[in-house]
Amino acid sequence: ALIGLGGALGGAMGCILLLLQRKGVTMKARLSNALKKGVLELEYQPIVNLHTGAVVGAEALLRWTENNEVISPDVFIPVAEEADIVQQVTLYVIDRLLLEMAGFLQSHPDFRLNVNISANDLCDPGFGAKIAARLEAASVLPTQLALEITERSSANASEAIEAIRSLRSRGHSIYIDDFGTGYSSLSYLGQLNVDGIKIDKSFTQKVGTDAIGVSIAPQIVDMARAHDLAIVVEGIETERQREYFANLKMEINAQGWLFGKPVSASKIADLFSARGGSVRSATR
Ligand code: C2E
Ligand code: MG
Ligand code: MG
Ligand code: MG
């Protein structure tokens, strides 16, 4: 009877594993299909000068809604990575943002768009050329397209370092995204040749609530300053958080609901026309 029970349990476990796998397969197939049909959409979240509130650019964020269900990129991007179709996603995003924003980018050369890329993209030696061909066809400067790489994906592999060097030589700025959440960031920062870091919102949102979170943020800022890196603070929701980073006395850019949630292409263009470059209070 014991063996029978074990067998049944084993069978149940196998079944659960199979279900999990099928869910992954299904999600992959649905995602591939959505990409083919072109139903994934982009939103653009303003990136502002923390001190003046001026809009300096935006981050493109992918949106997938299916049968009224919103599927978060935090869910489907890992599926795409696992299924090896994330480069398809990246190129989809670049094609789409050029379709929506090329005209605006051409007439506003000081506006910059940030795109999230994946570690897998860095493994493809042809990646930079693929972006370059698209930008050229759309008459958009590579300096107007910054690339964000999550820290987890940019650990010290020499391949990644070389890919980053090559993308920078083409004119792209490279940012380490979600900085502080991955590998022992502070120690390898000096070796990474990037333009800037984005401080993860988990640090931002601890400001004023958690002594440890408060104490590490200035350390990251100091470190970035020492290495001459630009800083974007993510996830600023309150005036108190804004003030805290403003008091660190360094040129800092920021993103967060206090300044603006992700919006459509036409809305981000309007927002830039209204608040771009001009010095204006960050609080509204
Ligand atoms: P991320 O690149 O760190 O993007 C910032 C995320 O924080 C976005 O979530 C944004 O909507 C959210 N956010 C911004 N301001 C605030 C705030 O003040 N408070 C809070 N609570 N959240 C804020 P989203 O759009 O759900 O994206 C999640 C992650 O999915 C992104 O994190 C990025 O890693 C990934 N992702 C999104 N779009 C793409 C894409 O096109 N390609 C790739 N490879 N990854 C993407
Ligand atoms: Mg990002
Ligand atoms: Mg981030
Ligand atoms: Mg993130």
mmCIF file of N, CA and C in Angstrom, residues 162-268:
data_model
loop_
_atom_site.group_PDB
_atom_site.id
_atom_site.type_symbol
_atom_site.label_atom_id
_atom_site.label_comp_id
_atom_site.label_asym_id
_atom_site.label_seq_id
_atom_site.Cartn_x
_atom_site.Cartn_y
_atom_site.Cartn_z
ATOM 1 N N GLU A 162 31.880 43.057 -24.044
ATOM 2 C CA GLU A 162 32.222 43.382 -25.427
ATOM 3 C C GLU A 162 30.994 43.900 -26.192
ATOM 4 N N ALA A 163 29.853 43.258 -25.956
ATOM 5 C CA ALA A 163 28.616 43.688 -26.627
ATOM 6 C C ALA A 163 28.254 45.112 -26.209
ATOM 7 N N ILE A 164 28.417 45.410 -24.934
ATOM 8 C CA ILE A 164 28.105 46.752 -24.421
ATOM 9 C C ILE A 164 29.046 47.784 -25.051
ATOM 10 N N ARG A 165 30.328 47.425 -25.123
ATOM 11 C CA ARG A 165 31.311 48.329 -25.731
ATOM 12 C C ARG A 165 30.908 48.655 -27.175
ATOM 13 N N SER A 166 30.536 47.612 -27.892
ATOM 14 C CA SER A 166 30.187 47.775 -29.294
ATOM 15 C C SER A 166 28.923 48.625 -29.478
ATOM 16 N N LEU A 167 27.921 48.399 -28.629
ATOM 17 C CA LEU A 167 26.685 49.195 -28.720
ATOM 18 C C LEU A 167 26.963 50.664 -28.391
ATOM 19 N N ARG A 168 27.837 50.896 -27.421
ATOM 20 C CA ARG A 168 28.179 52.281 -27.079
ATOM 21 C C ARG A 168 28.933 52.955 -28.213
ATOM 22 N N SER A 169 29.784 52.191 -28.880
ATOM 23 C CA SER A 169 30.545 52.796 -29.978
ATOM 24 C C SER A 169 29.619 53.140 -31.146
ATOM 25 N N ARG A 170 28.456 52.514 -31.196
ATOM 26 C CA ARG A 170 27.468 52.875 -32.219
ATOM 27 C C ARG A 170 26.664 54.114 -31.843
ATOM 28 N N GLY A 171 26.809 54.546 -30.583
ATOM 29 C CA GLY A 171 26.130 55.783 -30.174
ATOM 30 C C GLY A 171 25.045 55.602 -29.129
ATOM 31 N N HIS A 172 24.738 54.348 -28.765
ATOM 32 C CA HIS A 172 23.705 54.119 -27.754
ATOM 33 C C HIS A 172 24.259 54.365 -26.353
ATOM 34 N N SER A 173 23.411 54.915 -25.489
ATOM 35 C CA SER A 173 23.749 54.945 -24.073
ATOM 36 C C SER A 173 23.272 53.634 -23.470
ATOM 37 N N ILE A 174 24.041 53.135 -22.515
ATOM 38 C CA ILE A 174 23.665 51.883 -21.853
ATOM 39 C C ILE A 174 23.451 52.149 -20.364
ATOM 40 N N TYR A 175 22.306 51.695 -19.896
ATOM 41 C CA TYR A 175 21.974 51.816 -18.477
ATOM 42 C C TYR A 175 21.816 50.441 -17.843
ATOM 43 N N ILE A 176 22.310 50.306 -16.615
ATOM 44 C CA ILE A 176 22.025 49.102 -15.839
ATOM 45 C C ILE A 176 20.701 49.339 -15.108
ATOM 46 N N ASP A 177 19.736 48.479 -15.420
ATOM 47 C CA ASP A 177 18.384 48.612 -14.871
ATOM 48 C C ASP A 177 18.285 47.885 -13.533
ATOM 49 N N ASP A 178 17.319 48.305 -12.732
ATOM 50 C CA ASP A 178 17.053 47.656 -11.431
ATOM 51 C C ASP A 178 18.326 47.543 -10.610
ATOM 52 N N PHE A 179 19.129 48.594 -10.654
ATOM 53 C CA PHE A 179 20.429 48.523 -10.002
ATOM 54 C C PHE A 179 20.279 48.291 -8.500
ATOM 55 N N GLY A 180 21.091 47.378 -7.989
ATOM 56 C CA GLY A 180 21.081 47.082 -6.569
ATOM 57 C C GLY A 180 20.378 45.786 -6.229
ATOM 58 N N THR A 181 19.635 45.241 -7.201
ATOM 59 C CA THR A 181 18.868 44.031 -6.908
ATOM 60 C C THR A 181 19.582 42.755 -7.340
ATOM 61 N N GLY A 182 20.651 42.880 -8.109
ATOM 62 C CA GLY A 182 21.265 41.683 -8.687
ATOM 63 C C GLY A 182 22.583 41.324 -8.036
ATOM 64 N N TYR A 183 23.556 41.038 -8.851
ATOM 65 C CA TYR A 183 24.876 40.634 -8.358
ATOM 66 C C TYR A 183 25.515 41.739 -7.532
ATOM 67 N N SER A 184 26.541 41.405 -6.788
ATOM 68 C CA SER A 184 27.189 42.362 -5.888
ATOM 69 C C SER A 184 27.590 43.615 -6.656
ATOM 70 N N SER A 185 26.583 44.423 -6.908
ATOM 71 C CA SER A 185 26.687 45.575 -7.794
ATOM 72 C C SER A 185 27.867 46.470 -7.521
ATOM 73 N N LEU A 186 27.965 46.898 -6.277
ATOM 74 C CA LEU A 186 28.922 47.949 -5.970
ATOM 75 C C LEU A 186 30.336 47.531 -6.322
ATOM 76 N N SER A 187 30.627 46.251 -6.206
ATOM 77 C CA SER A 187 31.998 45.813 -6.419
ATOM 78 C C SER A 187 32.407 45.773 -7.893
ATOM 79 N N TYR A 188 31.460 45.475 -8.792
ATOM 80 C CA TYR A 188 31.900 45.373 -10.181
ATOM 81 C C TYR A 188 31.554 46.594 -11.022
ATOM 82 N N LEU A 189 30.944 47.571 -10.364
ATOM 83 C CA LEU A 189 30.510 48.756 -11.100
ATOM 84 C C LEU A 189 31.652 49.414 -11.871
ATOM 85 N N GLY A 190 32.829 49.437 -11.246
ATOM 86 C CA GLY A 190 33.962 50.087 -11.871
ATOM 87 C C GLY A 190 34.398 49.419 -13.165
ATOM 88 N N GLN A 191 34.143 48.126 -13.260
ATOM 89 C CA GLN A 191 34.588 47.402 -14.452
ATOM 90 C C GLN A 191 33.606 47.498 -15.607
ATOM 91 N N LEU A 192 32.370 47.839 -15.267
ATOM 92 C CA LEU A 192 31.349 47.900 -16.303
ATOM 93 C C LEU A 192 31.408 49.238 -16.999
ATOM 94 N N ASN A 193 31.553 49.190 -18.289
ATOM 95 C CA ASN A 193 31.622 50.431 -19.024
ATOM 96 C C ASN A 193 30.246 50.845 -19.495
ATOM 97 N N VAL A 194 29.482 51.460 -18.608
ATOM 98 C CA VAL A 194 28.146 51.888 -18.998
ATOM 99 C C VAL A 194 27.993 53.389 -18.758
ATOM 100 N N ASP A 195 26.883 53.926 -19.244
ATOM 101 C CA ASP A 195 26.658 55.362 -19.109
ATOM 102 C C ASP A 195 25.961 55.725 -17.809
ATOM 103 N N GLY A 196 25.147 54.790 -17.311
ATOM 104 C CA GLY A 196 24.421 55.121 -16.095
ATOM 105 C C GLY A 196 23.740 53.935 -15.467
ATOM 106 N N ILE A 197 23.151 54.208 -14.303
ATOM 107 C CA ILE A 197 22.409 53.160 -13.608
ATOM 108 C C ILE A 197 21.016 53.677 -13.275
ATOM 109 N N LYS A 198 20.091 52.729 -13.163
ATOM 110 C CA LYS A 198 18.745 53.069 -12.710
ATOM 111 C C LYS A 198 18.550 52.408 -11.358
ATOM 112 N N ILE A 199 18.390 53.239 -10.347
ATOM 113 C CA ILE A 199 18.243 52.709 -8.989
ATOM 114 C C ILE A 199 16.851 52.102 -8.840
ATOM 115 N N ASP A 200 16.835 50.837 -8.445
ATOM 116 C CA ASP A 200 15.580 50.086 -8.404
ATOM 117 C C ASP A 200 14.569 50.709 -7.446
ATOM 118 N N LYS A 201 13.299 50.559 -7.817
ATOM 119 C CA LYS A 201 12.260 51.198 -7.007
ATOM 120 C C LYS A 201 12.147 50.610 -5.609
ATOM 121 N N SER A 202 12.677 49.416 -5.402
ATOM 122 C CA SER A 202 12.634 48.861 -4.044
ATOM 123 C C SER A 202 13.472 49.711 -3.080
ATOM 124 N N PHE A 203 14.527 50.344 -3.575
ATOM 125 C CA PHE A 203 15.334 51.233 -2.727
ATOM 126 C C PHE A 203 14.640 52.577 -2.544
ATOM 127 N N THR A 204 14.100 53.078 -3.654
ATOM 128 C CA THR A 204 13.418 54.368 -3.608
ATOM 129 C C THR A 204 12.293 54.332 -2.590
ATOM 130 N N GLN A 205 11.547 53.247 -2.638
ATOM 131 C CA GLN A 205 10.315 53.211 -1.855
ATOM 132 C C GLN A 205 10.553 52.877 -0.390
ATOM 133 N N LYS A 206 11.793 52.528 -0.063
ATOM 134 C CA LYS A 206 12.115 52.340 1.354
ATOM 135 C C LYS A 206 12.423 53.667 2.033
ATOM 136 N N VAL A 207 12.643 54.680 1.210
ATOM 137 C CA VAL A 207 12.976 55.980 1.783
ATOM 138 C C VAL A 207 11.864 56.436 2.721
ATOM 139 N N GLY A 208 12.241 56.758 3.936
ATOM 140 C CA GLY A 208 11.265 57.239 4.897
ATOM 141 C C GLY A 208 10.553 56.136 5.658
ATOM 142 N N THR A 209 10.815 54.882 5.277
ATOM 143 C CA THR A 209 10.121 53.799 5.976
ATOM 144 C C THR A 209 11.086 52.800 6.586
ATOM 145 N N ASP A 210 12.298 52.734 6.047
ATOM 146 C CA ASP A 210 13.179 51.642 6.423
ATOM 147 C C ASP A 210 14.617 52.144 6.480
ATOM 148 N N ALA A 211 15.217 52.040 7.653
ATOM 149 C CA ALA A 211 16.543 52.624 7.861
ATOM 150 C C ALA A 211 17.593 52.046 6.918
ATOM 151 N N ILE A 212 17.506 50.750 6.637
ATOM 152 C CA ILE A 212 18.505 50.118 5.778
ATOM 153 C C ILE A 212 18.379 50.636 4.354
ATOM 154 N N GLY A 213 17.159 50.721 3.881
ATOM 155 C CA GLY A 213 16.919 51.234 2.529
ATOM 156 C C GLY A 213 17.408 52.667 2.401
ATOM 157 N N VAL A 214 17.192 53.439 3.434
ATOM 158 C CA VAL A 214 17.605 54.832 3.403
ATOM 159 C C VAL A 214 19.122 54.930 3.341
ATOM 160 N N SER A 215 19.785 54.060 4.067
ATOM 161 C CA SER A 215 21.222 54.204 4.146
ATOM 162 C C SER A 215 21.946 53.732 2.890
ATOM 163 N N ILE A 216 21.353 52.827 2.114
ATOM 164 C CA ILE A 216 22.091 52.319 0.955
ATOM 165 C C ILE A 216 21.943 53.231 -0.270
ATOM 166 N N ALA A 217 20.866 53.967 -0.366
ATOM 167 C CA ALA A 217 20.663 54.819 -1.539
ATOM 168 C C ALA A 217 21.795 55.835 -1.728
ATOM 169 N N PRO A 218 22.186 56.580 -0.694
ATOM 170 C CA PRO A 218 23.291 57.525 -0.893
ATOM 171 C C PRO A 218 24.607 56.832 -1.230
ATOM 172 N N GLN A 219 24.764 55.624 -0.739
ATOM 173 C CA GLN A 219 25.966 54.858 -1.075
ATOM 174 C C GLN A 219 26.022 54.566 -2.573
ATOM 175 N N ILE A 220 24.881 54.178 -3.105
ATOM 176 C CA ILE A 220 24.807 53.911 -4.546
ATOM 177 C C ILE A 220 25.081 55.199 -5.312
ATOM 178 N N VAL A 221 24.491 56.287 -4.843
ATOM 179 C CA VAL A 221 24.689 57.571 -5.520
ATOM 180 C C VAL A 221 26.163 57.992 -5.489
ATOM 181 N N ASP A 222 26.789 57.834 -4.330
ATOM 182 C CA ASP A 222 28.219 58.167 -4.198
ATOM 183 C C ASP A 222 29.065 57.358 -5.168
ATOM 184 N N MET A 223 28.756 56.074 -5.204
ATOM 185 C CA MET A 223 29.489 55.151 -6.064
ATOM 186 C C MET A 223 29.329 55.546 -7.522
ATOM 187 N N ALA A 224 28.113 55.883 -7.900
ATOM 188 C CA ALA A 224 27.846 56.286 -9.282
ATOM 189 C C ALA A 224 28.617 57.565 -9.603
ATOM 190 N N ARG A 225 28.628 58.475 -8.647
ATOM 191 C CA ARG A 225 29.355 59.725 -8.835
ATOM 192 C C ARG A 225 30.844 59.452 -9.026
ATOM 193 N N ALA A 226 31.377 58.566 -8.192
ATOM 194 C CA ALA A 226 32.800 58.235 -8.263
ATOM 195 C C ALA A 226 33.161 57.653 -9.631
ATOM 196 N N HIS A 227 32.229 56.936 -10.237
ATOM 197 C CA HIS A 227 32.507 56.322 -11.533
ATOM 198 C C HIS A 227 31.945 57.134 -12.691
ATOM 199 N N ASP A 228 31.488 58.351 -12.358
ATOM 200 C CA ASP A 228 31.013 59.258 -13.390
ATOM 201 C C ASP A 228 29.825 58.690 -14.166
ATOM 202 N N LEU A 229 28.914 58.044 -13.439
ATOM 203 C CA LEU A 229 27.745 57.447 -14.085
ATOM 204 C C LEU A 229 26.506 58.314 -13.870
ATOM 205 N N ALA A 230 25.684 58.384 -14.903
ATOM 206 C CA ALA A 230 24.410 59.080 -14.759
ATOM 207 C C ALA A 230 23.483 58.241 -13.879
ATOM 208 N N ILE A 231 22.559 58.927 -13.202
ATOM 209 C CA ILE A 231 21.652 58.222 -12.295
ATOM 210 C C ILE A 231 20.199 58.515 -12.659
ATOM 211 N N VAL A 232 19.424 57.445 -12.729
ATOM 212 C CA VAL A 232 17.971 57.582 -12.812
ATOM 213 C C VAL A 232 17.399 56.867 -11.597
ATOM 214 N N VAL A 233 16.593 57.569 -10.827
ATOM 215 C CA VAL A 233 15.935 56.936 -9.678
ATOM 216 C C VAL A 233 14.540 56.508 -10.114
ATOM 217 N N GLU A 234 14.243 55.231 -9.946
ATOM 218 C CA GLU A 234 12.952 54.696 -10.382
ATOM 219 C C GLU A 234 11.947 54.664 -9.244
ATOM 220 N N GLY A 235 10.689 54.740 -9.603
ATOM 221 C CA GLY A 235 9.607 54.462 -8.655
ATOM 222 C C GLY A 235 9.342 55.567 -7.645
ATOM 223 N N ILE A 236 9.577 56.825 -8.039
ATOM 224 C CA ILE A 236 9.275 57.922 -7.111
ATOM 225 C C ILE A 236 7.768 58.201 -7.105
ATOM 226 N N GLU A 237 7.169 57.986 -5.970
ATOM 227 C CA GLU A 237 5.713 58.139 -5.867
ATOM 228 C C GLU A 237 5.309 59.317 -4.994
ATOM 229 N N THR A 238 6.204 59.701 -4.071
ATOM 230 C CA THR A 238 5.810 60.754 -3.128
ATOM 231 C C THR A 238 6.790 61.920 -3.169
ATOM 232 N N GLU A 239 6.274 63.065 -2.734
ATOM 233 C CA GLU A 239 7.094 64.265 -2.663
ATOM 234 C C GLU A 239 8.261 64.041 -1.695
ATOM 235 N N ARG A 240 8.009 63.290 -0.658
ATOM 236 C CA ARG A 240 9.049 63.009 0.328
ATOM 237 C C ARG A 240 10.219 62.252 -0.307
ATOM 238 N N GLN A 241 9.894 61.289 -1.159
ATOM 239 C CA GLN A 241 10.954 60.526 -1.853
ATOM 240 C C GLN A 241 11.719 61.447 -2.805
ATOM 241 N N ARG A 242 10.992 62.294 -3.509
ATOM 242 C CA ARG A 242 11.647 63.211 -4.444
ATOM 243 C C ARG A 242 12.628 64.114 -3.704
ATOM 244 N N GLU A 243 12.148 64.646 -2.599
ATOM 245 C CA GLU A 243 12.946 65.570 -1.809
ATOM 246 C C GLU A 243 14.218 64.893 -1.301
ATOM 247 N N TYR A 244 14.058 63.659 -0.857
ATOM 248 C CA TYR A 244 15.192 62.914 -0.323
ATOM 249 C C TYR A 244 16.316 62.826 -1.358
ATOM 250 N N PHE A 245 15.972 62.476 -2.588
ATOM 251 C CA PHE A 245 17.001 62.338 -3.619
ATOM 252 C C PHE A 245 17.491 63.699 -4.100
ATOM 253 N N ALA A 246 16.632 64.684 -4.114
ATOM 254 C CA ALA A 246 17.037 66.027 -4.516
ATOM 255 C C ALA A 246 18.096 66.561 -3.555
ATOM 256 N N ASN A 247 17.969 66.173 -2.273
ATOM 257 C CA ASN A 247 18.917 66.649 -1.269
ATOM 258 C C ASN A 247 20.290 66.010 -1.379
ATOM 259 N N LEU A 248 20.429 64.977 -2.209
ATOM 260 C CA LEU A 248 21.735 64.329 -2.359
ATOM 261 C C LEU A 248 22.683 65.165 -3.211
ATOM 262 N N LYS A 249 22.163 66.288 -3.706
ATOM 263 C CA LYS A 249 23.024 67.274 -4.378
ATOM 264 C C LYS A 249 23.821 66.684 -5.537
ATOM 265 N N MET A 250 23.118 66.089 -6.430
ATOM 266 C CA MET A 250 23.766 65.599 -7.630
ATOM 267 C C MET A 250 22.731 65.639 -8.739
ATOM 268 N N GLU A 251 23.193 65.790 -9.959
ATOM 269 C CA GLU A 251 22.291 65.789 -11.104
ATOM 270 C C GLU A 251 21.642 64.409 -11.201
ATOM 271 N N ILE A 252 20.328 64.344 -10.987
ATOM 272 C CA ILE A 252 19.645 63.052 -10.995
ATOM 273 C C ILE A 252 18.391 63.141 -11.858
ATOM 274 N N ASN A 253 18.172 62.103 -12.670
ATOM 275 C CA ASN A 253 16.912 61.981 -13.388
ATOM 276 C C ASN A 253 16.033 60.978 -12.661
ATOM 277 N N ALA A 254 14.758 61.051 -12.930
ATOM 278 C CA ALA A 254 13.846 60.195 -12.179
ATOM 279 C C ALA A 254 12.642 59.763 -12.994
ATOM 280 N N GLN A 255 12.056 58.684 -12.542
ATOM 281 C CA GLN A 255 10.827 58.163 -13.104
ATOM 282 C C GLN A 255 9.918 57.798 -11.947
ATOM 283 N N GLY A 256 8.655 57.913 -12.126
ATOM 284 C CA GLY A 256 7.738 57.477 -11.074
ATOM 285 C C GLY A 256 6.393 58.137 -11.222
ATOM 286 N N TRP A 257 5.470 57.619 -10.465
ATOM 287 C CA TRP A 257 4.098 58.072 -10.601
ATOM 288 C C TRP A 257 3.931 59.530 -10.202
ATOM 289 N N LEU A 258 4.838 60.027 -9.348
ATOM 290 C CA LEU A 258 4.771 61.442 -8.986
ATOM 291 C C LEU A 258 4.911 62.322 -10.234
ATOM 292 N N PHE A 259 5.714 61.865 -11.181
ATOM 293 C CA PHE A 259 5.975 62.653 -12.394
ATOM 294 C C PHE A 259 5.099 62.219 -13.557
ATOM 295 N N GLY A 260 4.720 60.959 -13.590
ATOM 296 C CA GLY A 260 3.868 60.502 -14.680
ATOM 297 C C GLY A 260 3.893 59.004 -14.851
ATOM 298 N N LYS A 261 2.707 58.430 -15.077
ATOM 299 C CA LYS A 261 2.600 57.004 -15.367
ATOM 300 C C LYS A 261 2.865 56.773 -16.851
ATOM 301 N N PRO A 262 3.089 55.536 -17.248
ATOM 302 C CA PRO A 262 3.262 55.249 -18.678
ATOM 303 C C PRO A 262 2.014 55.643 -19.470
ATOM 304 N N VAL A 263 2.241 56.296 -20.603
ATOM 305 C CA VAL A 263 1.135 56.773 -21.454
ATOM 306 C C VAL A 263 1.414 56.442 -22.925
ATOM 307 N N SER A 264 0.436 56.727 -23.776
ATOM 308 C CA SER A 264 0.556 56.438 -25.207
ATOM 309 C C SER A 264 1.602 57.343 -25.873
ATOM 310 N N ALA A 265 1.959 56.993 -27.115
ATOM 311 C CA ALA A 265 2.949 57.767 -27.862
ATOM 312 C C ALA A 265 2.505 59.219 -28.040
ATOM 313 N N SER A 266 1.253 59.433 -28.386
ATOM 314 C CA SER A 266 0.829 60.808 -28.637
ATOM 315 C C SER A 266 0.815 61.609 -27.337
ATOM 316 N N LYS A 267 0.472 60.938 -26.240
ATOM 317 C CA LYS A 267 0.466 61.656 -24.958
ATOM 318 C C LYS A 267 1.874 62.009 -24.495
ATOM 319 N N ILE A 268 2.836 61.124 -24.745
ATOM 320 C CA ILE A 268 4.195 61.439 -24.289
ATOM 321 C C ILE A 268 4.739 62.599 -25.121
#
